[in-house]
PDB file of C-alpha atoms (C1' of nucleotides) in Angstrom:
ATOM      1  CA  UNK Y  19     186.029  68.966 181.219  1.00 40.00           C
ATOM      2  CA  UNK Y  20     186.504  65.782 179.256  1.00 37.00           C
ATOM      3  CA  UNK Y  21     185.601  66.149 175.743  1.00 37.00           C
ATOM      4  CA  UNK Y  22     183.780  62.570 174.965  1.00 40.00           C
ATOM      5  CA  UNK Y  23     182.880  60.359 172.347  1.00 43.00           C
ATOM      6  CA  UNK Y  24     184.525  62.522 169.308  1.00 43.00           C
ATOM      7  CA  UNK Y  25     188.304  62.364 170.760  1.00 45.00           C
ATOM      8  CA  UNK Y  26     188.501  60.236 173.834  1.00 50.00           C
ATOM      9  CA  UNK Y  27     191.726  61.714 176.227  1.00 53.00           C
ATOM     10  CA  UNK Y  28     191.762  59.509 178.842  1.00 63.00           C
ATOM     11  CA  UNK Y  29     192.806  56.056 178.905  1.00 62.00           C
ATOM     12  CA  UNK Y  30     189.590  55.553 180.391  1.00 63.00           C
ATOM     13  CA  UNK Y  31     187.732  57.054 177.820  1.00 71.00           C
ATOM     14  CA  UNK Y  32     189.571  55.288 174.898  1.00 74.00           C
ATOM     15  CA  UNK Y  33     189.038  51.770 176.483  1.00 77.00           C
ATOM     16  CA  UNK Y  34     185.101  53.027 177.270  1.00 82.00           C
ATOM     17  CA  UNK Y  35     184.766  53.430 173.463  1.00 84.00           C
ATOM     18  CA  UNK Y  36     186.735  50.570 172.527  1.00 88.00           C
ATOM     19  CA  UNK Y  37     184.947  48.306 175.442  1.00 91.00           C
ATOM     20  CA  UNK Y  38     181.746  49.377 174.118  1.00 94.00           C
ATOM     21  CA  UNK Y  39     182.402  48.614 170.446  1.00 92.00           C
ATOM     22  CA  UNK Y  40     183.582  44.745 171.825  1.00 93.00           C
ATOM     23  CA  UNK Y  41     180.616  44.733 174.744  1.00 94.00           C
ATOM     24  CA  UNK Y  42     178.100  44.871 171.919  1.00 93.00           C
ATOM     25  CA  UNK Y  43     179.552  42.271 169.752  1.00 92.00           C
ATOM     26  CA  UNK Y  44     180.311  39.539 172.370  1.00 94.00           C
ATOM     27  CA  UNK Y  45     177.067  40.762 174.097  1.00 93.00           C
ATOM     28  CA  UNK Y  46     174.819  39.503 170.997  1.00 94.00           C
ATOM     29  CA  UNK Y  47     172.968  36.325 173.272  1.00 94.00           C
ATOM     30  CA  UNK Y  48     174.787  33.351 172.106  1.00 95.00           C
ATOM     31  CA  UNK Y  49     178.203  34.688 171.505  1.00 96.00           C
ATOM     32  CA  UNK Y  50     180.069  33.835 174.988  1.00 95.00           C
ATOM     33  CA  UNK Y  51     177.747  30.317 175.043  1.00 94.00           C
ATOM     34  CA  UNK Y  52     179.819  29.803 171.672  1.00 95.00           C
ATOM     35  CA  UNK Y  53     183.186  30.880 172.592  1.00 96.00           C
ATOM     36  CA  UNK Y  54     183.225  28.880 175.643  1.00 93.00           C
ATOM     37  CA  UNK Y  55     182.380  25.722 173.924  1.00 94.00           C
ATOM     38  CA  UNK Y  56     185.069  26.345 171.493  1.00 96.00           C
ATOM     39  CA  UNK Y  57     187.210  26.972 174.513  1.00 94.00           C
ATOM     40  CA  UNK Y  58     187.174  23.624 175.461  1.00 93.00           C
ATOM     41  CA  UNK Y  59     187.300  21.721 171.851  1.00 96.00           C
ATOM     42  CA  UNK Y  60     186.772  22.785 167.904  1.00 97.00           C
ATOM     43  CA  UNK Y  61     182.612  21.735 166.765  1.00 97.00           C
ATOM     44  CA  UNK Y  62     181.121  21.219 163.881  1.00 97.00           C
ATOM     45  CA  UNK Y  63     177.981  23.342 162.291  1.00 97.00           C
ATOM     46  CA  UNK Y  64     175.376  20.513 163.390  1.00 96.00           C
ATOM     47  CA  UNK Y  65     177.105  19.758 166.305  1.00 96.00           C
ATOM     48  CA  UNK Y  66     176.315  23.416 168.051  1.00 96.00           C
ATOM     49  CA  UNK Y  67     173.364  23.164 166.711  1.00 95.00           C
ATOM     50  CA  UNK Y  68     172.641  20.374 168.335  1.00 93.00           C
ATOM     51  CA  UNK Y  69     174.444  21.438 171.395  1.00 92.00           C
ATOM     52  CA  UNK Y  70     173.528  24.744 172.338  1.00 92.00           C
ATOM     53  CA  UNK Y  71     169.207  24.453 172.244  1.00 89.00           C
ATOM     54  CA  UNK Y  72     166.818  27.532 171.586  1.00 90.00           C
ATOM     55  CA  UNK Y  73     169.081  28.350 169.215  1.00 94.00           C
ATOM     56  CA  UNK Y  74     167.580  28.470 165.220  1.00 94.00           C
ATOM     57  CA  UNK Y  75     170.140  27.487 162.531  1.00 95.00           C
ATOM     58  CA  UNK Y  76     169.320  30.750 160.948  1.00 96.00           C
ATOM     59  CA  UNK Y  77     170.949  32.863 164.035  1.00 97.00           C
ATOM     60  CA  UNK Y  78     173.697  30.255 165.118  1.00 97.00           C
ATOM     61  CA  UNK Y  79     174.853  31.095 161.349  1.00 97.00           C
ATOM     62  CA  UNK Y  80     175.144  34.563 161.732  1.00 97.00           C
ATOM     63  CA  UNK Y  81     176.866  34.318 165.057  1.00 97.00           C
ATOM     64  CA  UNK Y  82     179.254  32.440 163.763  1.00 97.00           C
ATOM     65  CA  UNK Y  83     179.990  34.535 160.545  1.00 96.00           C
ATOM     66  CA  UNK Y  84     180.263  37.989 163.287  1.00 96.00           C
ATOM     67  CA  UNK Y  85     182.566  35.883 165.425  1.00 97.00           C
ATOM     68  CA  UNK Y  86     184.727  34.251 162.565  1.00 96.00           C
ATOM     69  CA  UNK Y  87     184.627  38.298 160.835  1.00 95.00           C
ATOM     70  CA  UNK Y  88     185.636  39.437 164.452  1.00 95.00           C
ATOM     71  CA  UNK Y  89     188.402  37.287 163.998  1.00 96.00           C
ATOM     72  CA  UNK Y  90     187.528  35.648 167.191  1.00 97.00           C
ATOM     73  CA  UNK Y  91     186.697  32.011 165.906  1.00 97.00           C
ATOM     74  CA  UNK Y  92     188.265  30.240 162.495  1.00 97.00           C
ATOM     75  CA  UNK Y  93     186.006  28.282 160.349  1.00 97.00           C
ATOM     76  CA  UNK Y  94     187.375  25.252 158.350  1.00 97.00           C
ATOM     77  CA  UNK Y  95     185.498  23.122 156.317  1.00 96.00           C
ATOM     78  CA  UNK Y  96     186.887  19.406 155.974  1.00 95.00           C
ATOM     79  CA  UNK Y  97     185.299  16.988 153.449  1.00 94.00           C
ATOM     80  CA  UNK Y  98     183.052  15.489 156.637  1.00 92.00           C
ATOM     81  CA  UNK Y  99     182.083  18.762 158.259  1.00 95.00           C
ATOM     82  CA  UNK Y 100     183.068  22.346 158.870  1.00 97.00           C
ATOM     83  CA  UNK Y 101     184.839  23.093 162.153  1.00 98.00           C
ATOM     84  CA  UNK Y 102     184.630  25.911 163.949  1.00 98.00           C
ATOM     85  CA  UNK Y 103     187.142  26.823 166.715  1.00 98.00           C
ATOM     86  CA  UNK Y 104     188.732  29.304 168.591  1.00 97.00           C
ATOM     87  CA  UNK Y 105     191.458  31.514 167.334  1.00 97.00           C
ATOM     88  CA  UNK Y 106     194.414  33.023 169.655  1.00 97.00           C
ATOM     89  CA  UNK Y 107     192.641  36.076 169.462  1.00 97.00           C
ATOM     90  CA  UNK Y 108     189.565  34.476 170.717  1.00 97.00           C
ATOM     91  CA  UNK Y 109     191.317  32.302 173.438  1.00 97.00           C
ATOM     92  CA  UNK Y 110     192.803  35.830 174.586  1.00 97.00           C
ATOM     93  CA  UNK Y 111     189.625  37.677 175.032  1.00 97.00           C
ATOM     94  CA  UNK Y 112     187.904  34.725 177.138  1.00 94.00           C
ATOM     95  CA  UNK Y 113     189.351  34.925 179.749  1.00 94.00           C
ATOM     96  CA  UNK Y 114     187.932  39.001 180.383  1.00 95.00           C
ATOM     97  CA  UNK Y 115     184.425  37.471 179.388  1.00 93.00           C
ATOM     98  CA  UNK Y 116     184.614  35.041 182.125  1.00 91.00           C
ATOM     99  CA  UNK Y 117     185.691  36.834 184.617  1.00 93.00           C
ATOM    100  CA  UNK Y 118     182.992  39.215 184.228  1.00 94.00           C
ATOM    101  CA  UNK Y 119     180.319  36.011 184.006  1.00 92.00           C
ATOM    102  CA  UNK Y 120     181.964  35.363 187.217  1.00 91.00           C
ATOM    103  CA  UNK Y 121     181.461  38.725 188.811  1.00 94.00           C
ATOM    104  CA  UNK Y 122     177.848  38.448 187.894  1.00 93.00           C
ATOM    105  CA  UNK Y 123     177.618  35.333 189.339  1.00 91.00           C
ATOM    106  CA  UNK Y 124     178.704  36.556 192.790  1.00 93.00           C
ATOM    107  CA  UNK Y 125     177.368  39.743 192.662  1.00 95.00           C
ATOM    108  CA  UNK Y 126     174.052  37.911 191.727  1.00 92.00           C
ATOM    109  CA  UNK Y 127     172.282  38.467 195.121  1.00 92.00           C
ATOM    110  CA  UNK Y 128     173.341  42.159 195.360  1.00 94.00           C
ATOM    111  CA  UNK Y 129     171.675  42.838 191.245  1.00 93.00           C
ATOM    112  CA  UNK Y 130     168.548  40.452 192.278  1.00 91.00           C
ATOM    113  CA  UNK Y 131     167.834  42.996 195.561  1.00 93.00           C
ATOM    114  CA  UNK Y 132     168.786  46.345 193.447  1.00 93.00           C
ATOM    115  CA  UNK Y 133     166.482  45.040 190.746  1.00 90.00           C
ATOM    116  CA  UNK Y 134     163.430  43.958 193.137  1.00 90.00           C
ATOM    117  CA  UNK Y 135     163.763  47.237 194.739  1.00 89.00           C
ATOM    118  CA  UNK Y 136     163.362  49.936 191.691  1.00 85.00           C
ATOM    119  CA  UNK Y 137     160.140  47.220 190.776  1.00 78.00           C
ATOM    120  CA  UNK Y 138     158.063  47.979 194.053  1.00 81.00           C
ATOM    121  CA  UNK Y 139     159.430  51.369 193.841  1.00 77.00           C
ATOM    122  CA  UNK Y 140     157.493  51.879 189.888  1.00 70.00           C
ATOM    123  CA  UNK Y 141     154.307  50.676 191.968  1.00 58.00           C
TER     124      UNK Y 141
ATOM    125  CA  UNK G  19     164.787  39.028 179.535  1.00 39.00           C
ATOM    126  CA  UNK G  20     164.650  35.079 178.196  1.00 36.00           C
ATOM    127  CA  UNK G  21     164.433  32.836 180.246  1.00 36.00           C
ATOM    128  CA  UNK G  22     168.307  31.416 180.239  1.00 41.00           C
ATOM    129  CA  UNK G  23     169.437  28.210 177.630  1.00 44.00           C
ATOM    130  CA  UNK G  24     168.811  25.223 178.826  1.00 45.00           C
ATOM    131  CA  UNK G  25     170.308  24.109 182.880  1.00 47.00           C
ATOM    132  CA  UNK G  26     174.178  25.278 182.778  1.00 51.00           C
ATOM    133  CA  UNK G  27     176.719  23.035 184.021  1.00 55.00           C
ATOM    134  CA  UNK G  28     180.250  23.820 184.282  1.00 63.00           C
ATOM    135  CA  UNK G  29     181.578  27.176 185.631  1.00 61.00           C
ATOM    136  CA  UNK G  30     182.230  28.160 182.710  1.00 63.00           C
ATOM    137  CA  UNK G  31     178.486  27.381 181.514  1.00 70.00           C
ATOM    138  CA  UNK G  32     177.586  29.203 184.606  1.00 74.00           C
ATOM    139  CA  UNK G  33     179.439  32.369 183.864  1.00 76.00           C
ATOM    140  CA  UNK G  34     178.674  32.755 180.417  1.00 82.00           C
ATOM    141  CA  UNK G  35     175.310  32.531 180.639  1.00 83.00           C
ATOM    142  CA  UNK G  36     175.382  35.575 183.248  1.00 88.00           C
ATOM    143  CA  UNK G  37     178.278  37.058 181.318  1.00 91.00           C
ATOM    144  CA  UNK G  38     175.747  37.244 178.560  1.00 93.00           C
ATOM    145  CA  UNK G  39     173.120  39.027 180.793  1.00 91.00           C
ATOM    146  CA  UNK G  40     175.372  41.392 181.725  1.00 92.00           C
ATOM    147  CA  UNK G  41     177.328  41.926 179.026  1.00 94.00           C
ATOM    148  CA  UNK G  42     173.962  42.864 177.594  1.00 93.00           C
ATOM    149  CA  UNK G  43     173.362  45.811 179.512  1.00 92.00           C
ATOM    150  CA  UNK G  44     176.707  47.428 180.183  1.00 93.00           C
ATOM    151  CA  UNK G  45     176.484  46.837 176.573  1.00 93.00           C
ATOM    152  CA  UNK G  46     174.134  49.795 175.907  1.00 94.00           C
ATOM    153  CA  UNK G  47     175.799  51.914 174.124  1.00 94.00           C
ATOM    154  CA  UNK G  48     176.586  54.525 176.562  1.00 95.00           C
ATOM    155  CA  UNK G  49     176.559  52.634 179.729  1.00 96.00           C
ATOM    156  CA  UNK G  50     180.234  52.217 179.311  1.00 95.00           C
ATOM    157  CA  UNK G  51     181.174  55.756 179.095  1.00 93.00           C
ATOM    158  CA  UNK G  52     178.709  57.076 181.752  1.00 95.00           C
ATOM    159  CA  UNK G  53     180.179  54.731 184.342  1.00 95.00           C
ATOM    160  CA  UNK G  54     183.762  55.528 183.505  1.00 93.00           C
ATOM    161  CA  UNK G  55     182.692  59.270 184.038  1.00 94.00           C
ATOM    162  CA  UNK G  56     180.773  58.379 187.597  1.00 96.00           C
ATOM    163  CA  UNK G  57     184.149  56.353 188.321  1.00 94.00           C
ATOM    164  CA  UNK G  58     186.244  59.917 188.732  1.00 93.00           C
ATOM    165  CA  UNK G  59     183.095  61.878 190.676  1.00 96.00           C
ATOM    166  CA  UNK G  60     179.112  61.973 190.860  1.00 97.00           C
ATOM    167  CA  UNK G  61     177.668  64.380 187.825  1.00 97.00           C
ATOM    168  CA  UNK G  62     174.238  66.186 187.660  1.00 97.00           C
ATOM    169  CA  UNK G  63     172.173  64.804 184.753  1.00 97.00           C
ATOM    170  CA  UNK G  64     172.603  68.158 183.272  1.00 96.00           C
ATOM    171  CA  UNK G  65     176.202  68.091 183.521  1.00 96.00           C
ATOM    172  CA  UNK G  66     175.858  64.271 181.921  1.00 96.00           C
ATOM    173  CA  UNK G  67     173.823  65.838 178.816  1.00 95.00           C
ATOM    174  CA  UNK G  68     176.512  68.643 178.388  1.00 93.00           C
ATOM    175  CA  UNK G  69     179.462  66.283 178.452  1.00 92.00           C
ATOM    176  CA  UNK G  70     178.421  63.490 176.516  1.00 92.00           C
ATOM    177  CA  UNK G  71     178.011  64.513 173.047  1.00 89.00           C
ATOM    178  CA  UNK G  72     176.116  62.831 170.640  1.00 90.00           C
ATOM    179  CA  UNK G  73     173.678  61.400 173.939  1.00 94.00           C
ATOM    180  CA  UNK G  74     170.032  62.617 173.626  1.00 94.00           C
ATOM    181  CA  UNK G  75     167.886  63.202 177.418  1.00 95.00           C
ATOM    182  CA  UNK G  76     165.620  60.633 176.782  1.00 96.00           C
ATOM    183  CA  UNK G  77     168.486  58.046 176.132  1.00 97.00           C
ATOM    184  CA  UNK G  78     170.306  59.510 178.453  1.00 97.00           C
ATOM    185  CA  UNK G  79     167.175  59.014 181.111  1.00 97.00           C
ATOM    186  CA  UNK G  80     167.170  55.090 180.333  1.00 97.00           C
ATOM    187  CA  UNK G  81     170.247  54.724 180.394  1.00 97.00           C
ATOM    188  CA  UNK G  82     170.412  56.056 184.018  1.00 97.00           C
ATOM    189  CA  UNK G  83     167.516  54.341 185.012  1.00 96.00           C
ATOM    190  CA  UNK G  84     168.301  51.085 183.842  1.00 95.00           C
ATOM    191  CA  UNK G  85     172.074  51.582 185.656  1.00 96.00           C
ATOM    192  CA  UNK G  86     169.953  52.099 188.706  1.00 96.00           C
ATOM    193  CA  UNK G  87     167.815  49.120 188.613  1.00 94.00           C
ATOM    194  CA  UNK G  88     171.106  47.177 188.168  1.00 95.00           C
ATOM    195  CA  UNK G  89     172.486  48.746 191.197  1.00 96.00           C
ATOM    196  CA  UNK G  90     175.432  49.957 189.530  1.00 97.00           C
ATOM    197  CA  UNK G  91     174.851  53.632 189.783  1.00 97.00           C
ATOM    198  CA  UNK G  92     172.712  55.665 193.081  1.00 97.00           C
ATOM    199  CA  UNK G  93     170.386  58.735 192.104  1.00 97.00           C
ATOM    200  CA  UNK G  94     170.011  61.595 194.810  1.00 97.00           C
ATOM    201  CA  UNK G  95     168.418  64.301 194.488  1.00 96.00           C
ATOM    202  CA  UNK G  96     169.152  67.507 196.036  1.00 95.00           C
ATOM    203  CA  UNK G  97     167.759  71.219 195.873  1.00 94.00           C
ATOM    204  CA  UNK G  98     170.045  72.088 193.231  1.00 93.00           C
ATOM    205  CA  UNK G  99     170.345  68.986 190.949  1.00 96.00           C
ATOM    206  CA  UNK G 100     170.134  65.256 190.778  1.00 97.00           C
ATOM    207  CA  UNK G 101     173.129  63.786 191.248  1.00 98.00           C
ATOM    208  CA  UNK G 102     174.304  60.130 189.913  1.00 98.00           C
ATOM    209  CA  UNK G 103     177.202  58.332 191.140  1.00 98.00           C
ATOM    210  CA  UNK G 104     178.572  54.967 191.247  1.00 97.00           C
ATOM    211  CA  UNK G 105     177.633  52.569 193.777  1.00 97.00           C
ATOM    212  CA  UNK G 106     180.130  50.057 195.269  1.00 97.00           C
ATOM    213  CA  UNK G 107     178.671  47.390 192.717  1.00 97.00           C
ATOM    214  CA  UNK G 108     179.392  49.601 189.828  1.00 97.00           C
ATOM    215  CA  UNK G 109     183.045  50.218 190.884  1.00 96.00           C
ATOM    216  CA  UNK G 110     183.333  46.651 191.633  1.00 97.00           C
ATOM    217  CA  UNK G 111     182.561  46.125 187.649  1.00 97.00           C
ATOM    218  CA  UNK G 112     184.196  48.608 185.998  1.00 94.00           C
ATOM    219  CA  UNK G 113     187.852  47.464 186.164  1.00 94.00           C
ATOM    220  CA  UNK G 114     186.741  44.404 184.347  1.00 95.00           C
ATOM    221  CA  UNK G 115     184.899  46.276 181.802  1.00 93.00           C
ATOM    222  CA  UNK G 116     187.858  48.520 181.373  1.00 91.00           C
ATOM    223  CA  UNK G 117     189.801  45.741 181.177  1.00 93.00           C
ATOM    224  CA  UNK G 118     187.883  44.635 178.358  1.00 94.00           C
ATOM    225  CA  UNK G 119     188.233  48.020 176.507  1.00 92.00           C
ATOM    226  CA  UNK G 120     192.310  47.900 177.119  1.00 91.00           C
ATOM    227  CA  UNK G 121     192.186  44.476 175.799  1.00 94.00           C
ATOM    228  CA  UNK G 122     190.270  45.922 172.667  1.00 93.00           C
ATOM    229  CA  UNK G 123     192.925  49.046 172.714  1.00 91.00           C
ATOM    230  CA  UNK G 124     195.471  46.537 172.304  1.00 93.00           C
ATOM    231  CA  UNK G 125     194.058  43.776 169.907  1.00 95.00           C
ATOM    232  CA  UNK G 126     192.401  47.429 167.934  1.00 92.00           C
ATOM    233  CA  UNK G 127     195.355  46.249 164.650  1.00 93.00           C
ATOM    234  CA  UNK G 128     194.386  42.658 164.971  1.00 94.00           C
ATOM    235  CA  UNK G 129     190.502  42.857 164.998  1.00 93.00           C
ATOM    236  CA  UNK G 130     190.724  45.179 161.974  1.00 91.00           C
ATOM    237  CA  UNK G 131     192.670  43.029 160.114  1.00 93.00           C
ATOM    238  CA  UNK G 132     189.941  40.102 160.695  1.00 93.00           C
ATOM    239  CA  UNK G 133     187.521  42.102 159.316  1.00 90.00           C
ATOM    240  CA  UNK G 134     189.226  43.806 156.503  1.00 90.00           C
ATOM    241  CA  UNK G 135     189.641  40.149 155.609  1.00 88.00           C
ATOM    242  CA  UNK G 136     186.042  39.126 155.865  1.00 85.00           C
ATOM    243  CA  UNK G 137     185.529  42.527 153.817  1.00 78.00           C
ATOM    244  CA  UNK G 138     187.337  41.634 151.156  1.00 81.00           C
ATOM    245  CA  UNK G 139     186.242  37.844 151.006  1.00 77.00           C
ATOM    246  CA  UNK G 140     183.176  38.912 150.207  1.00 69.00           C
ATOM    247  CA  UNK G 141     183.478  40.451 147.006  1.00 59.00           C
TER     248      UNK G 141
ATOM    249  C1'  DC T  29     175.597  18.435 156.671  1.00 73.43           C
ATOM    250  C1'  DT T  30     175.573  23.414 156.152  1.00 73.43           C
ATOM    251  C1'  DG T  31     173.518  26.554 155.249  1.00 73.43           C
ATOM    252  C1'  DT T  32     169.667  30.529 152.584  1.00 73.43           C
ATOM    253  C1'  DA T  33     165.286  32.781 151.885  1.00 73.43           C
ATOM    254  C1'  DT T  34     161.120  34.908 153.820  1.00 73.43           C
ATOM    255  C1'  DC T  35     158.556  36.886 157.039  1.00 73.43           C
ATOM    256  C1'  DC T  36     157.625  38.587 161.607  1.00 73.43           C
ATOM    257  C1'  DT T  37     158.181  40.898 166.381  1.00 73.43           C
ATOM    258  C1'  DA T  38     160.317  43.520 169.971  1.00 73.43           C
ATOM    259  C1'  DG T  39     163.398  46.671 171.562  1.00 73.43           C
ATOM    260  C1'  DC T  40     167.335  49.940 171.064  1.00 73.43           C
ATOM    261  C1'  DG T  41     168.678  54.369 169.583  1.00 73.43           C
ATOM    262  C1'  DG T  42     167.375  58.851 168.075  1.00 73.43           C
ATOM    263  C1'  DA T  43     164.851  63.460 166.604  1.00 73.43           C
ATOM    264  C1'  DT T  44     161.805  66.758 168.149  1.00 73.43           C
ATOM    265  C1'  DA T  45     158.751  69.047 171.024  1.00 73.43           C
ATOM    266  C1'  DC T  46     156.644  69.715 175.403  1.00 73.43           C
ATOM    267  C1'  DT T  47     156.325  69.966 180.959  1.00 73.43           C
ATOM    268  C1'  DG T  48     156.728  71.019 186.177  1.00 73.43           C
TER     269       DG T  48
ATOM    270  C1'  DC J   4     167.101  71.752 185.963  1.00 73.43           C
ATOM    271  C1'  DA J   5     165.332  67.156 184.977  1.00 73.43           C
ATOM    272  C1'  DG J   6     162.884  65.022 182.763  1.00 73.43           C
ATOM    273  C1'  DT J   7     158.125  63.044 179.324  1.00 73.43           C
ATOM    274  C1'  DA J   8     155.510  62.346 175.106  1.00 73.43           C
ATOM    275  C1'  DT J   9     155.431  60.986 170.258  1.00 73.43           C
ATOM    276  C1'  DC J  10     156.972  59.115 166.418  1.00 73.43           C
ATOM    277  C1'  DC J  11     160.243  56.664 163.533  1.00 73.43           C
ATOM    278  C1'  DG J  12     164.086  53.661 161.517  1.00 73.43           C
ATOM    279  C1'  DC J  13     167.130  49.907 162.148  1.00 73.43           C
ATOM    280  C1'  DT J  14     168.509  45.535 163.567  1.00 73.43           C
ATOM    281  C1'  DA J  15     168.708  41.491 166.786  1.00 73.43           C
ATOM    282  C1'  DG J  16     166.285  37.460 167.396  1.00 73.43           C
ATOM    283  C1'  DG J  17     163.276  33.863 165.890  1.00 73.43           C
ATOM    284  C1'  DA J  18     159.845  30.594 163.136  1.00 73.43           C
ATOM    285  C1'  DT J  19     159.450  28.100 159.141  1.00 73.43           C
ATOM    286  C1'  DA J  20     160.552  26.353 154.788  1.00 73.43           C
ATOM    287  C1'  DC J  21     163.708  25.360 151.168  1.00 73.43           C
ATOM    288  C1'  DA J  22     168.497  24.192 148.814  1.00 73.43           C
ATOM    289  C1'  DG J  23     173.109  22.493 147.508  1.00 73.43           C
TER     290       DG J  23
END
DNA sequence: CTGTATCCTAGCGGATACTG
DNA sequence: CAGTATCCGCTAGGATACAG
């Protein structure tokens, strides 16, 4: 009935595509780490690096050139440093990520038991 | 999956760092779609492989499974077919994740503009 | 301080063919 | 009808070293 991918009808199906296209952006693993330290206050290069640990200059630099090419951070280099901080764009879009962080959060328990269940279920 | 950054603080910490983990696999690329097609009625995986074009059965297999082993979707087979439909976790998420995509809909002109941008910076 | 350059691994996404 | 088996390319993620 609903012809997919090609020409999405449905509002539904437009925002799947769409949501999808943004999912897999923000989804890349430090993404929403950045943008909600940028929520709070503008950083500079070293100073995520420092912050946010695990993470390799190599990836924090790419993340930050999708983001900034996203349009979703700003990047503004000053004679001390360059600072990186969140646009309107980005500021508009947090909210949605949280709220999902926050479903998973309380839906945590419910995931854990579907999760252990399809594991003694492949034994 | 890793092992999560290092000991999360705030909230907003808290929910980005499950944000992230889910973002990550409703992020698959057709995970999306097949929800918001389980969110009107349950399909038969054949009925899945006919409508969404472009999906191959194998994908389309671990893409199922792995929405089952998140709890977000129920399999039940039946003499005639296998049927797959949402669970009450699933349509707990899927107005945020639709959210998301309207929010994308919306800020479509915007994001395109960042990236034409970036585009054209980089020649 | 703010990156690049190289090299490597794992996993997603897909094409194609086969199975009970 | 509902999948598996094989094989393959691409890219995200990371380690390490070097550069302006």
């Amino acid at each position: 009935m609903s012809p997919v991918l090609p020409l999405p009808v449905t509002l539904a199906d437009r925002a799947s595509c769409a949501a999808t296209d943004i999912l897999r952006r923000v989804g890349e693993k430090w993404s929403v780490l950045i943008l909600a330290l940028l929520a709070d206050r503008p950083y500079g290069f070293n100073e995520l690096d420092r912050t946010v640990h695990g993470l390799s200059r190599r990836i924090l630099t790419r993340t930050l050139r999708t983001l900034e090419s996203d349009g979703l951070i700003s990047r503004r280099p000053t004679p001390e440093r360059v600072e990186y901080a969140l646009t309107d764009l980005g500021r508009s879009l947090l909210p949605l990520v949280i709220a999902i962080g926050e479903w998973a959060v309380e839906h945590a328990p419910d995931i854990e038991a579907a999760r252990a269940l399809s594991q003694s279920e492949s034994l």
